[in-house]
Amino acid sequence: MIGFISMESIGSDGGIRLRLGYALGGGAARGLFHVGALKALAEEGLVPDILAGTSVGAMVAAAFSADLDVNRLESEILKIRWEQDVMDFNLGSINVVRRIKRFLGVGDERHAPGVLQNSRVVQTINRLVGEKRFDQLMPLILTGADIESCEQVLFCSRDLAGPLARGLASRRESSRNEAWRRIYDPAPVVAPFENVGLAARVSGCFPVAMASVPLEITDFDGTTRTRLLNDGGVLEQVPVTPLKALGCEVVIGFHLGFVPHSDAVFSVFGISANAVQGIVGPQVTRSLDAADYVIYDPRIEQVPMHVLDPALVERGYVFTREHAAHIRDLVQATGSGAHRSAAT
């Protein structure tokens, strides 16, 4: 075994064959919907070969990757509380003081930008995966964003890093290579990594609201540099791309919506929300278009992102259960080229 990758899945060229992959998108507290969706798919007999997660999707994917036990996942995720298991408000308060001092020009010490700290995610996720490393879990990719270079950072096991790096390089070689692409769409960084909890923290570290995480990263090519890392959703809200780069035959995207559209266009918050939606919308669309099936309930757009509502688990379960048979048929008909969406 290579993690959870069986030897039968490894081709003669050193690549891997993956039939079913789940790409779990970001959405803060809406991530409870993911848990119900995974439960519904499990009841249909669907078992993923690989998971990819961004932001809260990274937390859920990591916890699920430990043993694929949806009942344990539901039980553990429902115990999570912002103040105990995600945010360190004490550190956040200190960070606010530092930000104010820096704004006023008092002192010359540099600090990672951001107000809050999501540092407790590290311990929470590592506990949920039984303190296992990436290479001890099923194939798992967690995404981050280098906020300085705007490069996507893909955390995974060393064994998965090679096929992933080659797959990404192959996809880029087939793309147009104009100068603007190198500036606005730099190649992703594949980072063989061990600490699952730390990668999950990075993936959910929303810029400005949460302090960027400085990490020394050695990429697959052996280049080491310190990167200032933030939420993977900055560059790909639903991480379909890495799964497609690995040649995953069926990729199911789990989308939790984004910033709701605002009619209050005469307020700063309304204009900001609509501007962000306009900027990020095409990015989300590209990823979802690349998926073979998308689980998305449009009603999720009205759900607050900061309230951990256990009822979302049931909503995710009921909605996905209605479409689970279609998803199962798609997986069984692998290679059919079908493309559908569970959206009503």
Short mmCIF file of N, CA and C in Angstrom, two decimals, residues 49-162:
data_model
loop_
_atom_site.label_atom_id
_atom_site.label_comp_id
_atom_site.label_asym_id
_atom_site.label_seq_id
_atom_site.Cartn_x
_atom_site.Cartn_y
_atom_site.Cartn_z
N ASP A 49 -12.00 7.31 -3.99
CA ASP A 49 -10.59 6.88 -4.01
C ASP A 49 -9.67 8.00 -3.54
N ILE A 50 -10.17 9.25 -3.60
CA ILE A 50 -9.35 10.40 -3.25
C ILE A 50 -10.27 11.55 -2.84
N LEU A 51 -9.74 12.39 -1.93
CA LEU A 51 -10.49 13.56 -1.47
C LEU A 51 -9.63 14.81 -1.66
N ALA A 52 -10.28 15.90 -2.02
CA ALA A 52 -9.62 17.20 -2.05
C ALA A 52 -10.52 18.18 -1.32
N GLY A 53 -9.91 19.09 -0.54
CA GLY A 53 -10.72 20.01 0.23
C GLY A 53 -10.12 21.40 0.31
N THR A 54 -11.01 22.38 0.34
CA THR A 54 -10.62 23.78 0.48
C THR A 54 -11.37 24.38 1.66
N SER A 55 -10.67 25.12 2.52
CA SER A 55 -11.27 25.83 3.64
C SER A 55 -12.01 24.84 4.54
N VAL A 56 -13.31 25.06 4.83
CA VAL A 56 -14.01 24.10 5.67
C VAL A 56 -14.08 22.75 4.99
N GLY A 57 -14.05 22.74 3.66
CA GLY A 57 -14.00 21.47 2.93
C GLY A 57 -12.74 20.70 3.23
N ALA A 58 -11.65 21.43 3.53
CA ALA A 58 -10.40 20.77 3.91
C ALA A 58 -10.54 20.10 5.27
N MET A 59 -11.21 20.77 6.19
CA MET A 59 -11.41 20.19 7.51
C MET A 59 -12.26 18.92 7.43
N VAL A 60 -13.35 18.98 6.67
CA VAL A 60 -14.24 17.83 6.55
C VAL A 60 -13.54 16.70 5.80
N ALA A 61 -12.85 17.03 4.71
CA ALA A 61 -12.15 16.00 3.92
C ALA A 61 -11.08 15.32 4.76
N ALA A 62 -10.34 16.10 5.53
CA ALA A 62 -9.29 15.52 6.36
C ALA A 62 -9.88 14.57 7.39
N ALA A 63 -10.92 15.02 8.10
CA ALA A 63 -11.54 14.18 9.12
C ALA A 63 -12.12 12.90 8.50
N PHE A 64 -12.73 13.03 7.33
CA PHE A 64 -13.34 11.87 6.65
C PHE A 64 -12.27 10.90 6.16
N SER A 65 -11.10 11.42 5.79
CA SER A 65 -10.06 10.57 5.20
C SER A 65 -9.45 9.59 6.19
N ALA A 66 -9.68 9.81 7.48
CA ALA A 66 -9.07 8.94 8.49
C ALA A 66 -9.55 7.51 8.39
N ASP A 67 -10.88 7.34 8.15
CA ASP A 67 -11.40 5.97 8.08
C ASP A 67 -12.68 5.85 7.24
N LEU A 68 -13.12 6.96 6.63
CA LEU A 68 -14.32 6.98 5.79
C LEU A 68 -15.58 6.56 6.54
N ASP A 69 -15.58 6.73 7.85
CA ASP A 69 -16.74 6.39 8.67
C ASP A 69 -17.61 7.64 8.82
N VAL A 70 -18.72 7.67 8.08
CA VAL A 70 -19.55 8.88 8.07
C VAL A 70 -20.26 9.11 9.40
N ASN A 71 -20.57 8.03 10.12
CA ASN A 71 -21.23 8.20 11.41
C ASN A 71 -20.28 8.82 12.43
N ARG A 72 -19.03 8.37 12.42
CA ARG A 72 -18.04 8.98 13.30
C ARG A 72 -17.80 10.43 12.90
N LEU A 73 -17.74 10.66 11.59
CA LEU A 73 -17.53 12.02 11.09
C LEU A 73 -18.63 12.95 11.59
N GLU A 74 -19.88 12.53 11.45
CA GLU A 74 -20.99 13.36 11.89
C GLU A 74 -20.91 13.64 13.39
N SER A 75 -20.65 12.60 14.16
CA SER A 75 -20.57 12.76 15.61
C SER A 75 -19.49 13.74 16.02
N GLU A 76 -18.32 13.63 15.40
CA GLU A 76 -17.19 14.47 15.78
C GLU A 76 -17.34 15.91 15.28
N ILE A 77 -17.80 16.06 14.05
CA ILE A 77 -17.95 17.41 13.49
C ILE A 77 -18.98 18.22 14.26
N LEU A 78 -20.05 17.56 14.71
CA LEU A 78 -21.10 18.28 15.44
C LEU A 78 -20.63 18.75 16.81
N LYS A 79 -19.52 18.23 17.28
CA LYS A 79 -18.97 18.66 18.57
C LYS A 79 -18.12 19.92 18.44
N ILE A 80 -17.76 20.29 17.22
CA ILE A 80 -16.85 21.41 17.02
C ILE A 80 -17.52 22.74 17.36
N ARG A 81 -16.78 23.58 18.08
CA ARG A 81 -17.24 24.92 18.43
C ARG A 81 -16.19 25.92 18.00
N TRP A 82 -16.65 27.07 17.49
CA TRP A 82 -15.72 28.09 17.01
C TRP A 82 -14.67 28.42 18.06
N GLU A 83 -15.15 28.74 19.28
CA GLU A 83 -14.27 29.29 20.30
C GLU A 83 -13.35 28.24 20.92
N GLN A 84 -13.69 26.97 20.82
CA GLN A 84 -12.89 25.92 21.43
C GLN A 84 -11.99 25.19 20.44
N ASP A 85 -12.48 25.01 19.23
CA ASP A 85 -11.82 24.10 18.30
C ASP A 85 -11.30 24.74 17.02
N VAL A 86 -11.66 25.99 16.78
CA VAL A 86 -11.25 26.66 15.54
C VAL A 86 -10.44 27.92 15.84
N MET A 87 -11.08 28.88 16.49
CA MET A 87 -10.47 30.18 16.71
C MET A 87 -9.78 30.26 18.07
N ASP A 88 -8.67 30.97 18.10
CA ASP A 88 -8.02 31.31 19.36
C ASP A 88 -8.23 32.81 19.55
N PHE A 89 -9.29 33.17 20.25
CA PHE A 89 -9.63 34.58 20.38
C PHE A 89 -8.65 35.35 21.24
N ASN A 90 -7.93 34.63 22.10
CA ASN A 90 -6.90 35.31 22.90
C ASN A 90 -5.78 35.81 21.99
N LEU A 91 -5.30 34.93 21.12
CA LEU A 91 -4.28 35.35 20.15
C LEU A 91 -4.83 36.40 19.22
N GLY A 92 -6.11 36.27 18.87
CA GLY A 92 -6.72 37.23 17.98
C GLY A 92 -6.74 38.62 18.59
N SER A 93 -7.03 38.69 19.89
CA SER A 93 -7.06 39.98 20.56
C SER A 93 -5.69 40.63 20.54
N ILE A 94 -4.65 39.81 20.79
CA ILE A 94 -3.29 40.32 20.73
C ILE A 94 -2.99 40.84 19.33
N ASN A 95 -3.47 40.10 18.35
CA ASN A 95 -3.20 40.47 16.96
C ASN A 95 -3.85 41.80 16.61
N VAL A 96 -5.04 42.07 17.17
CA VAL A 96 -5.71 43.34 16.92
C VAL A 96 -4.85 44.49 17.43
N VAL A 97 -4.30 44.32 18.64
CA VAL A 97 -3.44 45.36 19.21
C VAL A 97 -2.23 45.59 18.31
N ARG A 98 -1.64 44.50 17.84
CA ARG A 98 -0.47 44.63 16.96
C ARG A 98 -0.83 45.35 15.68
N ARG A 99 -2.01 45.02 15.13
CA ARG A 99 -2.43 45.66 13.88
C ARG A 99 -2.60 47.17 14.07
N ILE A 100 -3.20 47.53 15.20
CA ILE A 100 -3.42 48.96 15.46
C ILE A 100 -2.08 49.67 15.63
N LYS A 101 -1.16 49.04 16.35
CA LYS A 101 0.16 49.64 16.55
C LYS A 101 0.88 49.80 15.22
N ARG A 102 0.73 48.81 14.38
CA ARG A 102 1.40 48.89 13.08
C ARG A 102 0.77 50.00 12.23
N PHE A 103 -0.57 50.09 12.29
CA PHE A 103 -1.27 51.12 11.53
C PHE A 103 -0.84 52.52 11.98
N LEU A 104 -0.60 52.68 13.29
CA LEU A 104 -0.20 53.97 13.84
C LEU A 104 1.31 54.22 13.70
N GLY A 105 2.02 53.19 13.20
CA GLY A 105 3.45 53.35 13.03
C GLY A 105 4.23 53.21 14.31
N VAL A 106 3.65 52.55 15.32
CA VAL A 106 4.33 52.35 16.60
C VAL A 106 5.10 51.03 16.55
N GLY A 107 6.43 51.11 16.62
CA GLY A 107 7.24 49.90 16.55
C GLY A 107 7.48 49.49 15.12
N ASP A 108 8.49 48.64 14.94
CA ASP A 108 8.84 48.22 13.58
C ASP A 108 8.80 46.71 13.41
N GLU A 109 8.21 46.01 14.39
CA GLU A 109 8.13 44.55 14.29
C GLU A 109 7.07 44.16 13.27
N ARG A 110 7.40 43.20 12.43
CA ARG A 110 6.45 42.75 11.41
C ARG A 110 5.63 41.57 11.92
N HIS A 111 4.35 41.55 11.58
CA HIS A 111 3.46 40.46 11.96
C HIS A 111 2.64 40.05 10.74
N ALA A 112 2.26 38.80 10.71
CA ALA A 112 1.42 38.33 9.61
C ALA A 112 0.11 39.11 9.62
N PRO A 113 -0.31 39.66 8.46
CA PRO A 113 -1.52 40.47 8.41
C PRO A 113 -2.77 39.64 8.73
N GLY A 114 -3.71 40.28 9.36
CA GLY A 114 -4.94 39.60 9.74
C GLY A 114 -5.30 39.94 11.16
N VAL A 115 -6.56 39.74 11.52
CA VAL A 115 -7.04 40.10 12.85
C VAL A 115 -7.17 38.87 13.74
N LEU A 116 -7.89 37.86 13.28
CA LEU A 116 -8.15 36.67 14.10
C LEU A 116 -7.13 35.58 13.82
N GLN A 117 -7.15 34.55 14.67
CA GLN A 117 -6.26 33.40 14.51
C GLN A 117 -7.10 32.12 14.53
N ASN A 118 -6.92 31.26 13.51
CA ASN A 118 -7.63 29.97 13.51
C ASN A 118 -6.68 28.85 13.91
N SER A 119 -5.78 29.14 14.84
CA SER A 119 -4.71 28.21 15.19
C SER A 119 -5.20 26.91 15.84
N ARG A 120 -6.38 26.92 16.42
CA ARG A 120 -6.86 25.71 17.10
C ARG A 120 -7.29 24.63 16.12
N VAL A 121 -7.41 24.98 14.86
CA VAL A 121 -7.74 23.97 13.84
C VAL A 121 -6.68 22.87 13.80
N VAL A 122 -5.43 23.23 14.02
CA VAL A 122 -4.33 22.26 13.92
C VAL A 122 -4.57 21.10 14.88
N GLN A 123 -4.78 21.41 16.15
CA GLN A 123 -4.99 20.37 17.15
C GLN A 123 -6.29 19.61 16.90
N THR A 124 -7.33 20.33 16.52
CA THR A 124 -8.64 19.69 16.30
C THR A 124 -8.57 18.66 15.18
N ILE A 125 -8.01 19.04 14.04
CA ILE A 125 -7.96 18.11 12.91
C ILE A 125 -6.98 16.96 13.17
N ASN A 126 -5.85 17.26 13.75
CA ASN A 126 -4.91 16.17 14.04
C ASN A 126 -5.52 15.16 15.01
N ARG A 127 -6.34 15.64 15.93
CA ARG A 127 -7.04 14.71 16.83
C ARG A 127 -8.03 13.87 16.05
N LEU A 128 -8.76 14.49 15.13
CA LEU A 128 -9.77 13.75 14.37
C LEU A 128 -9.18 12.72 13.42
N VAL A 129 -7.94 12.93 12.97
CA VAL A 129 -7.30 11.94 12.09
C VAL A 129 -6.41 10.99 12.88
N GLY A 130 -6.50 11.03 14.20
CA GLY A 130 -5.71 10.12 15.02
C GLY A 130 -4.23 10.41 14.97
N GLU A 131 -3.88 11.69 14.80
CA GLU A 131 -2.47 12.13 14.73
C GLU A 131 -1.73 11.50 13.54
N LYS A 132 -2.45 11.09 12.53
CA LYS A 132 -1.81 10.50 11.35
C LYS A 132 -1.28 11.57 10.42
N ARG A 133 -0.26 11.21 9.65
CA ARG A 133 0.31 12.10 8.64
C ARG A 133 -0.43 11.89 7.31
N PHE A 134 -0.14 12.75 6.35
CA PHE A 134 -0.76 12.61 5.03
C PHE A 134 -0.52 11.22 4.45
N ASP A 135 0.70 10.71 4.61
CA ASP A 135 1.02 9.42 3.97
C ASP A 135 0.40 8.23 4.70
N GLN A 136 -0.29 8.49 5.80
CA GLN A 136 -0.96 7.41 6.53
C GLN A 136 -2.48 7.44 6.31
N LEU A 137 -2.94 8.37 5.50
CA LEU A 137 -4.36 8.51 5.21
C LEU A 137 -4.64 8.09 3.77
N MET A 138 -5.91 7.99 3.42
CA MET A 138 -6.25 7.77 2.01
C MET A 138 -5.78 8.99 1.22
N PRO A 139 -5.63 8.89 -0.11
CA PRO A 139 -5.17 10.03 -0.90
C PRO A 139 -5.98 11.30 -0.58
N LEU A 140 -5.27 12.35 -0.21
CA LEU A 140 -5.89 13.57 0.28
C LEU A 140 -5.09 14.78 -0.19
N ILE A 141 -5.80 15.78 -0.70
CA ILE A 141 -5.17 17.03 -1.13
C ILE A 141 -5.90 18.18 -0.45
N LEU A 142 -5.15 19.01 0.27
CA LEU A 142 -5.71 20.21 0.89
C LEU A 142 -5.06 21.41 0.25
N THR A 143 -5.85 22.43 -0.03
CA THR A 143 -5.35 23.56 -0.81
C THR A 143 -5.11 24.80 0.04
N GLY A 144 -4.10 25.56 -0.34
CA GLY A 144 -3.83 26.85 0.27
C GLY A 144 -3.49 27.84 -0.82
N ALA A 145 -3.29 29.10 -0.44
CA ALA A 145 -2.93 30.13 -1.41
C ALA A 145 -1.78 30.96 -0.85
N ASP A 146 -0.70 31.07 -1.62
CA ASP A 146 0.40 31.96 -1.28
C ASP A 146 -0.07 33.38 -1.58
N ILE A 147 -0.32 34.16 -0.54
CA ILE A 147 -0.94 35.47 -0.73
C ILE A 147 0.02 36.48 -1.33
N GLU A 148 1.32 36.17 -1.33
CA GLU A 148 2.31 37.06 -1.95
C GLU A 148 2.45 36.79 -3.45
N SER A 149 2.56 35.52 -3.82
CA SER A 149 2.80 35.17 -5.23
C SER A 149 1.52 34.79 -5.96
N CYS A 150 0.41 34.59 -5.22
CA CYS A 150 -0.87 34.12 -5.79
C CYS A 150 -0.72 32.75 -6.44
N GLU A 151 0.15 31.91 -5.89
CA GLU A 151 0.28 30.53 -6.34
C GLU A 151 -0.61 29.63 -5.47
N GLN A 152 -1.28 28.71 -6.11
CA GLN A 152 -2.03 27.70 -5.37
C GLN A 152 -1.02 26.71 -4.78
N VAL A 153 -1.20 26.38 -3.50
CA VAL A 153 -0.33 25.42 -2.83
C VAL A 153 -1.15 24.18 -2.51
N LEU A 154 -0.69 23.03 -2.99
CA LEU A 154 -1.43 21.78 -2.83
C LEU A 154 -0.67 20.86 -1.88
N PHE A 155 -1.21 20.67 -0.68
CA PHE A 155 -0.59 19.81 0.32
C PHE A 155 -1.05 18.38 0.12
N CYS A 156 -0.11 17.45 0.13
CA CYS A 156 -0.46 16.04 -0.05
C CYS A 156 0.70 15.18 0.45
N SER A 157 0.54 13.87 0.35
CA SER A 157 1.62 12.96 0.73
C SER A 157 2.72 12.99 -0.33
N ARG A 158 3.91 12.56 0.04
CA ARG A 158 5.02 12.53 -0.91
C ARG A 158 4.72 11.57 -2.06
N ASP A 159 4.05 10.46 -1.79
CA ASP A 159 3.76 9.48 -2.83
C ASP A 159 2.78 10.03 -3.86
N LEU A 160 1.87 10.90 -3.42
CA LEU A 160 0.88 11.47 -4.33
C LEU A 160 1.46 12.67 -5.08
N ALA A 161 2.50 13.29 -4.51
CA ALA A 161 3.04 14.53 -5.07
C ALA A 161 3.57 14.35 -6.49
N GLY A 162 4.25 13.24 -6.75
CA GLY A 162 4.82 13.02 -8.08
C GLY A 162 3.77 12.96 -9.17
#
